[in-house]
XYZ file of N, CA, C and O in Angstrom:
528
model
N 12.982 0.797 14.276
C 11.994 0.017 15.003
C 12.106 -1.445 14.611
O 12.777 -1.737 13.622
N 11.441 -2.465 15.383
C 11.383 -3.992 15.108
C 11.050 -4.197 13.969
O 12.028 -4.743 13.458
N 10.080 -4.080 13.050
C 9.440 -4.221 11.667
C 10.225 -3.629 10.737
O 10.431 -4.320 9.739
N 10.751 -2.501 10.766
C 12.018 -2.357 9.107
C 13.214 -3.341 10.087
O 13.844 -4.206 9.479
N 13.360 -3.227 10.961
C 14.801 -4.212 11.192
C 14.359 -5.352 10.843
O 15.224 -5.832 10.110
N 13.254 -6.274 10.976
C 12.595 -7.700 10.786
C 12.546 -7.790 9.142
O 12.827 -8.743 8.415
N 12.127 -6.567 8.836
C 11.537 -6.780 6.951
C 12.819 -6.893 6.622
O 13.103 -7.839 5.888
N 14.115 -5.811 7.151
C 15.493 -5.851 6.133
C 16.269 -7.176 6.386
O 16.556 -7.943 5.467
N 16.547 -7.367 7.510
C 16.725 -8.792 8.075
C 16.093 -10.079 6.806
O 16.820 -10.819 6.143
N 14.844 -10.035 6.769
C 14.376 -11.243 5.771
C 14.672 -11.067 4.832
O 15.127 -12.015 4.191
N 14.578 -9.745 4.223
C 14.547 -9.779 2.626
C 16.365 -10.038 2.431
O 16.715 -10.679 1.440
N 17.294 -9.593 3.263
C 18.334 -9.665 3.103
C 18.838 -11.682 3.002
O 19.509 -12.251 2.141
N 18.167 -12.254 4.252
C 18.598 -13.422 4.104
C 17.939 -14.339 3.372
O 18.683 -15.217 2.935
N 16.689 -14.452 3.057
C 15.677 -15.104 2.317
C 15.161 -14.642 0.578
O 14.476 -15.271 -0.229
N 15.635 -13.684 0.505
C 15.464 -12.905 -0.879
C 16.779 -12.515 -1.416
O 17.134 -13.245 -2.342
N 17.241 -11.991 -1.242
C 18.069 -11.628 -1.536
C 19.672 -12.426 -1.739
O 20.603 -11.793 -2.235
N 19.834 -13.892 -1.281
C 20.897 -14.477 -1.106
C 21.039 -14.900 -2.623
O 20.046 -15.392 -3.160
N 21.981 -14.774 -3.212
C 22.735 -15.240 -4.510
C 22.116 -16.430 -4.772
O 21.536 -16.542 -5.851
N 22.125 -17.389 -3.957
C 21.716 -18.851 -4.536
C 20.351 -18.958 -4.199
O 19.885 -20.030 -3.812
N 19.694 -17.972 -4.311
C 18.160 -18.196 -4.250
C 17.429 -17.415 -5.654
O 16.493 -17.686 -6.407
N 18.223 -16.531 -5.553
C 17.637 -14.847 -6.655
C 17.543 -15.533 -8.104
O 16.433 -15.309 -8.588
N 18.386 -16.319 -8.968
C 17.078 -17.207 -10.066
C 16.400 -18.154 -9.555
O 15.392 -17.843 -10.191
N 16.168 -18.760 -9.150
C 14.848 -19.838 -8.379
C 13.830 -18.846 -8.528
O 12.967 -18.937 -9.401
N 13.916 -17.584 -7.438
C 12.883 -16.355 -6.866
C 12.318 -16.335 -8.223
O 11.297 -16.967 -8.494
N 13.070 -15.501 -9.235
C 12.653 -14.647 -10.253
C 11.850 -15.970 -11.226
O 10.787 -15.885 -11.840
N 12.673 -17.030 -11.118
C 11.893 -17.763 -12.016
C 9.943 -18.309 -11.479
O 8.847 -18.466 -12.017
N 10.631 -18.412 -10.015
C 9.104 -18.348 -9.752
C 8.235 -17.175 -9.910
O 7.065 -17.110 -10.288
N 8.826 -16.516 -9.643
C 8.129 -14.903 -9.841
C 7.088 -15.153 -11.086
O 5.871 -15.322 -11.013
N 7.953 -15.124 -12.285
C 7.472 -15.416 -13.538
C 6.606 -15.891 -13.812
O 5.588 -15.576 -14.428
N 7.150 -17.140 -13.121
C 5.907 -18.348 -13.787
C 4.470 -18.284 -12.575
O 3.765 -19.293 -12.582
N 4.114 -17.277 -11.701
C 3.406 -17.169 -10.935
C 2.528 -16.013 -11.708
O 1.351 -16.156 -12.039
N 3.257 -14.944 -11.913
C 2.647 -13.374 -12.692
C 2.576 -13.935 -14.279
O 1.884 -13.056 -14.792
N 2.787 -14.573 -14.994
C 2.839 -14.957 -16.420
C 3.103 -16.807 -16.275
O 4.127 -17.458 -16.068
N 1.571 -17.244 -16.506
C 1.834 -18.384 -16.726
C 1.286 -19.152 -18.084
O 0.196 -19.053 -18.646
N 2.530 -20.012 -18.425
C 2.220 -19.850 -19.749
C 3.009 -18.752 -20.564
O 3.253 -18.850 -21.767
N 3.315 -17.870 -19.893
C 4.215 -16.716 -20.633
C 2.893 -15.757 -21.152
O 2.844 -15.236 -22.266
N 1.785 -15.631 -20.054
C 0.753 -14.737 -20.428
C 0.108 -14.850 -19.170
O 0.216 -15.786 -18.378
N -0.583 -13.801 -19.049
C -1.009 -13.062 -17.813
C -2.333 -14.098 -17.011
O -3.016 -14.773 -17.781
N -2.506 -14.145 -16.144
C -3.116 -15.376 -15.596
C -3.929 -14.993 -14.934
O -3.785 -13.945 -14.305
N -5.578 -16.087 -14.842
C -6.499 -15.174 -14.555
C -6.757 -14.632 -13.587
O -5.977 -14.774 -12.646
N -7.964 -13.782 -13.417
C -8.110 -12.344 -12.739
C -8.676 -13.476 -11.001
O -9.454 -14.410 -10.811
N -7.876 -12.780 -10.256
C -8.333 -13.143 -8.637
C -9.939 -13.465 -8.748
O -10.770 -12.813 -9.381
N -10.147 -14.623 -7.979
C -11.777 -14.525 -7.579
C -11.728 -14.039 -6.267
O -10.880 -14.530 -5.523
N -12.870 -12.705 -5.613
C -12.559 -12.682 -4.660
C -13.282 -13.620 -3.691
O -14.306 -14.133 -4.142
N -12.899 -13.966 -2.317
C -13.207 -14.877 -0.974
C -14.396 -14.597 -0.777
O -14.581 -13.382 -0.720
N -15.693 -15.493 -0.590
C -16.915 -15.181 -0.110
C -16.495 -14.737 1.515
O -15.363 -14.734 1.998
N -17.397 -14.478 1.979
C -17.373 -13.827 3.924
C -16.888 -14.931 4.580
O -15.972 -14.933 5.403
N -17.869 -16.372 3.987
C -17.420 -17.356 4.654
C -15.839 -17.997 4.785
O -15.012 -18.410 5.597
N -16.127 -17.705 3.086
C -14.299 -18.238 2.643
C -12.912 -17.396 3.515
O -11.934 -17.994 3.962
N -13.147 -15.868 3.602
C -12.707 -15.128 4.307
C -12.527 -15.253 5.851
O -11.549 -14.746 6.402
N -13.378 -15.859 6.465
C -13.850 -16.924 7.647
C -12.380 -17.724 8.037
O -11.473 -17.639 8.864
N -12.754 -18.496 6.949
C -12.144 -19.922 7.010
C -10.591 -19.505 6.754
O -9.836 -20.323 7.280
N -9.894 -18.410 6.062
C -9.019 -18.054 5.662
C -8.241 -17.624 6.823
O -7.074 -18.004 6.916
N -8.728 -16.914 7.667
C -8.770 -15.595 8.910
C -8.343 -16.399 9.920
O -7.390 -16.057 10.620
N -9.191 -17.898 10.166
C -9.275 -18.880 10.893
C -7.740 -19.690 10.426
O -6.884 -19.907 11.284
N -7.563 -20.044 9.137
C -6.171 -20.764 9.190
C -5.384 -20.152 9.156
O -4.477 -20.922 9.473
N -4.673 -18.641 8.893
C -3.769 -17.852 9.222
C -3.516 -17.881 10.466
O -2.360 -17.954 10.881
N -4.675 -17.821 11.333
C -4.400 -17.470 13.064
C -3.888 -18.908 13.773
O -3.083 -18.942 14.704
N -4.502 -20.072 13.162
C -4.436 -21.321 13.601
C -2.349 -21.476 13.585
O -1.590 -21.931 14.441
N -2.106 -20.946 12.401
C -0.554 -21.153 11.823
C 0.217 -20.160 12.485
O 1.205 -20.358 13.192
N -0.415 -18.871 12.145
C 0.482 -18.415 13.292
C 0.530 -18.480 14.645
O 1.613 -18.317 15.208
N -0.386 -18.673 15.219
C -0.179 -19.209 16.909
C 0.882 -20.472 16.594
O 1.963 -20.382 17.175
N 0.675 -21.660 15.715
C 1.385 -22.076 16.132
C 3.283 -22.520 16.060
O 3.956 -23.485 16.421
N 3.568 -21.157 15.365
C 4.514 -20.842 15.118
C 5.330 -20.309 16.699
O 6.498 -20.152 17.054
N 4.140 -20.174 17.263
C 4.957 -19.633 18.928
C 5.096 -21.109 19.848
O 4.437 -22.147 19.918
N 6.157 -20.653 20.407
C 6.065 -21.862 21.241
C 4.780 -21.449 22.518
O 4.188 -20.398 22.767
N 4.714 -23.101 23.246
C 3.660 -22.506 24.327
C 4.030 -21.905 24.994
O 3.347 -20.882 24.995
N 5.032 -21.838 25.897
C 5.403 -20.820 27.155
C 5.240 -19.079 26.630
O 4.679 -18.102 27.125
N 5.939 -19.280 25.547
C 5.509 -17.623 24.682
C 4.216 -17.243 24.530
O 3.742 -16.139 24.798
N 3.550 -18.390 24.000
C 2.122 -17.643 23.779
C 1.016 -17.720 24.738
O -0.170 -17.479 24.512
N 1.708 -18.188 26.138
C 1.024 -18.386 27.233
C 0.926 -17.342 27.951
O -0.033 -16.898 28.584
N 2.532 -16.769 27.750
C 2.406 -15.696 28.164
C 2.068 -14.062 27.787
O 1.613 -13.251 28.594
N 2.420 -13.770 26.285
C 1.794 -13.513 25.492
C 0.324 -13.091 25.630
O -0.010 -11.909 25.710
N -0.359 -13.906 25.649
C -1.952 -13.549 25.380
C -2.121 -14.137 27.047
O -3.096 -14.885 27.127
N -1.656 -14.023 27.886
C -2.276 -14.420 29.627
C -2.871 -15.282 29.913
O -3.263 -15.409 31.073
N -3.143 -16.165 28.964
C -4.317 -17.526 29.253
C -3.301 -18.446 28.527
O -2.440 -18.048 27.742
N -3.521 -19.744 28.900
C -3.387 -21.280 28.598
C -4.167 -21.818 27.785
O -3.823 -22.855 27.219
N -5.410 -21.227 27.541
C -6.543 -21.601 26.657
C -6.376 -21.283 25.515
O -6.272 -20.078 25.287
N -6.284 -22.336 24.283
C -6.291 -22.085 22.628
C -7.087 -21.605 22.341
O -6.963 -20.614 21.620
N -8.110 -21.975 22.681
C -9.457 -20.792 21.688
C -9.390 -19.431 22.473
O -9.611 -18.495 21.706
N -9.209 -19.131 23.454
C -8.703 -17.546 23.797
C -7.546 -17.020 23.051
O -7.469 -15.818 22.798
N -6.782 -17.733 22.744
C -5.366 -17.481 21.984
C -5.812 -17.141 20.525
O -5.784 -16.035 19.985
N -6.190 -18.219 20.055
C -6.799 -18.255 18.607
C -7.736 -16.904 17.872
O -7.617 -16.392 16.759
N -8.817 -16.553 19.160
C -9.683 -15.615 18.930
C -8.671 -14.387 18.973
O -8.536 -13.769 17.917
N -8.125 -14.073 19.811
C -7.412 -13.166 20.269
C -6.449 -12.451 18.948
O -6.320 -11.299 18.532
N -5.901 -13.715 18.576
C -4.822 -13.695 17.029
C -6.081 -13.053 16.084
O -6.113 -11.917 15.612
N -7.131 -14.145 15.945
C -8.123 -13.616 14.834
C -8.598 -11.766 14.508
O -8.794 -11.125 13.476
N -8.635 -11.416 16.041
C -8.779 -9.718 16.390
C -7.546 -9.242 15.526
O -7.458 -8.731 14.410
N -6.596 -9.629 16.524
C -5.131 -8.897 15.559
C -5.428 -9.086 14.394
O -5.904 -8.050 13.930
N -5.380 -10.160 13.428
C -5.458 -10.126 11.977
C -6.821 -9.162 11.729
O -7.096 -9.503 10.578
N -7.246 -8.748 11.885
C -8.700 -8.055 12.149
C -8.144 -6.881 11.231
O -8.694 -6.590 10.169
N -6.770 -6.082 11.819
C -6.414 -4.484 11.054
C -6.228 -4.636 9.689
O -6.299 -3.683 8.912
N -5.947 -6.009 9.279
C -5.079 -6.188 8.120
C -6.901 -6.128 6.680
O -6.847 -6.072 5.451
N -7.834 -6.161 7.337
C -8.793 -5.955 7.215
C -8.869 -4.797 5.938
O -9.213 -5.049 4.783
N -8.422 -3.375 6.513
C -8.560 -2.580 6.181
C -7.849 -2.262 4.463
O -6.721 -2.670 4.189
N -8.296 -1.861 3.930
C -7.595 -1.616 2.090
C -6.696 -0.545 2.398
O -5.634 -0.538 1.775
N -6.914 0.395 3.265
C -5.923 1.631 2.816
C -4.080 1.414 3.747
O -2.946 1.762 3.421
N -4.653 0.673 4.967
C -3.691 0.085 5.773
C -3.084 -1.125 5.007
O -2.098 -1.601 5.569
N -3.400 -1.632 4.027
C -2.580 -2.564 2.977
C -2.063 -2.236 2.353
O -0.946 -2.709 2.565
N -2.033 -1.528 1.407
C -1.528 -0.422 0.633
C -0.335 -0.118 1.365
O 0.875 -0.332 1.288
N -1.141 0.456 2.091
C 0.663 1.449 3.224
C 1.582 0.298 3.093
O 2.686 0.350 2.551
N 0.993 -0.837 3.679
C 2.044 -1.844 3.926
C 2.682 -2.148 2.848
O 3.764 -1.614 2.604
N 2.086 -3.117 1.968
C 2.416 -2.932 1.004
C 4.117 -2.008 0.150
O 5.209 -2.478 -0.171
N 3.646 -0.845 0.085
C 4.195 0.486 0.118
C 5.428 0.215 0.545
O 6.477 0.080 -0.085
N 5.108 0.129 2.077
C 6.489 0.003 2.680
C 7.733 -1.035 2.476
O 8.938 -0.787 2.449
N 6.957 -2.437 2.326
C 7.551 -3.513 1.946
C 8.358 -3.477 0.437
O 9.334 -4.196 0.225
N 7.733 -2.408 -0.708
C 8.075 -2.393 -1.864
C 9.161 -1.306 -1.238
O 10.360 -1.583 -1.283
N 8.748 -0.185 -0.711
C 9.954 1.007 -0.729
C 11.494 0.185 0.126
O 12.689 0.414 -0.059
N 10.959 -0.588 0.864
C 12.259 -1.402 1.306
C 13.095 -2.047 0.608
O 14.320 -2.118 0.703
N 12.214 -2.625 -0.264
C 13.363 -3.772 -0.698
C 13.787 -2.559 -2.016
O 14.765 -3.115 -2.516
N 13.589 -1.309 -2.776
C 13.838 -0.881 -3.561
C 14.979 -0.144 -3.119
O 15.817 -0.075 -4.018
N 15.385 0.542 -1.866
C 16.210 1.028 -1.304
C 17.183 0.371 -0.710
O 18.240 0.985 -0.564
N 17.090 -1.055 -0.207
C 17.767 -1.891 -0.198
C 18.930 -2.170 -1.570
O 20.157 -2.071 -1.588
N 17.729 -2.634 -2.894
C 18.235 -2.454 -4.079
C 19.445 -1.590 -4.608
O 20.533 -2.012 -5.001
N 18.979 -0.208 -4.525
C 19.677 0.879 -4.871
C 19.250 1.889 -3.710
O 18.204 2.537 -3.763
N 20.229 1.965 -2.580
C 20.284 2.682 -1.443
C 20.496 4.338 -1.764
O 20.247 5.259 -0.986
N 20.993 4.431 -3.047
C 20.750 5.708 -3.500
C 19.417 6.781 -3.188
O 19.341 7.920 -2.729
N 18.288 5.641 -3.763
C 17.532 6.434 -3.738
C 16.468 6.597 -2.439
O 15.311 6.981 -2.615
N 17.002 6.261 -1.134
C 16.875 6.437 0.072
C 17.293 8.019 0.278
O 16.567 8.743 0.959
N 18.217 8.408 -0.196
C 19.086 9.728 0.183
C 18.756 10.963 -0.736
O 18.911 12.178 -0.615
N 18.156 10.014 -1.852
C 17.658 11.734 -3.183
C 16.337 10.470 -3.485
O 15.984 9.323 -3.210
N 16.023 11.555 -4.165
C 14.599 11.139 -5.147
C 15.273 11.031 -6.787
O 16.305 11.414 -7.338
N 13.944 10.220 -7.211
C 14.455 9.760 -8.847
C 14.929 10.485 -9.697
O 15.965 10.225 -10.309
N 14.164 11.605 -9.873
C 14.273 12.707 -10.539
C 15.508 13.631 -10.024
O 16.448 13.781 -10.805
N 15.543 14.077 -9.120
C 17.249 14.365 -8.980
C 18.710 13.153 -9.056
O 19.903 13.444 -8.964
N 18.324 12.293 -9.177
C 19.267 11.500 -9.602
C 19.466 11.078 -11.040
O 20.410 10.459 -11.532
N 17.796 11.795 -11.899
C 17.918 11.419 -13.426
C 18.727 12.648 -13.423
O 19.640 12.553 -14.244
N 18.715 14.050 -12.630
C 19.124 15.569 -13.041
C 20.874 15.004 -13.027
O 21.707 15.336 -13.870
N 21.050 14.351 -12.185
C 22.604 14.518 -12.040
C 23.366 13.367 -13.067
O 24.430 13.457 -13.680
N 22.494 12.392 -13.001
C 23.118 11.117 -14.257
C 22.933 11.682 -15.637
O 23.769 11.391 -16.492
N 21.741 12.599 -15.990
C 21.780 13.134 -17.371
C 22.354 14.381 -17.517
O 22.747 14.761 -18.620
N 22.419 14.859 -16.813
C 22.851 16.522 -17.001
C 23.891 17.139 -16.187
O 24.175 18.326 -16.345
């Protein structure tokens, strides 16, 4: 489907390219351990803040489309029909257990990507055959 072809596609050209992978990791680092120690705990978004958040995601991604696309796209010419419209869509991402999945998926990709092995067996039969 479009979405593992889109996710393998990025992670392949944007993650994964040789002359990016220490930059990545070093940011990685210094993002999850800063200071070289664990950094503090998320505050979460008031409703409003969540608002305002919901509102500039949709603002950025609309305008990542060109107009003729997103004219046609969402059937109207009108930005705030467009805008609202995006805001709905971001609406699923809402959900905790539908993040997770995603999530999930995005990690099981790039791990199989990694080591395509374990696309074809599971861990544990591959510890059975490397140890025993």
């Amino acid at each position: 489907s479009f979405i593992p072809r889109f996710l393998s596609d990025t992670v392949r050209t944007h993650v994964l390219n040789p002359a990016i992978v220490p930059t990545l990791l070093r940011t990685i680092r210094a993002t999850i351990f800063p200071n070289n120690a664990l950094g503090p705990p998320r505050e979460i978004p008031s409703l409003e803040e969540r608002k305002i958040i919901k509102h500039r995601c949709a603002t950025t991604l609309l305008g990542l489309l060109p107009a003729r696309v997103a004219s046609a796209f969402f059937a109207t010419d009108d930005q705030r029909t467009m805008l609202k419209q995006v805001e709905e869509l971001l609406d699923c991402l809402d959900d905790p257990y539908l993040n997770k999945h995603f999530i999930y998926q995005i990690v099981d990709l790039i791990v199989v990507r990694l080591a395509p092995e374990l696309g074809e067996r599971g861990v544990q039969e591959l510890l059975e055959e490397r140890l025993g």
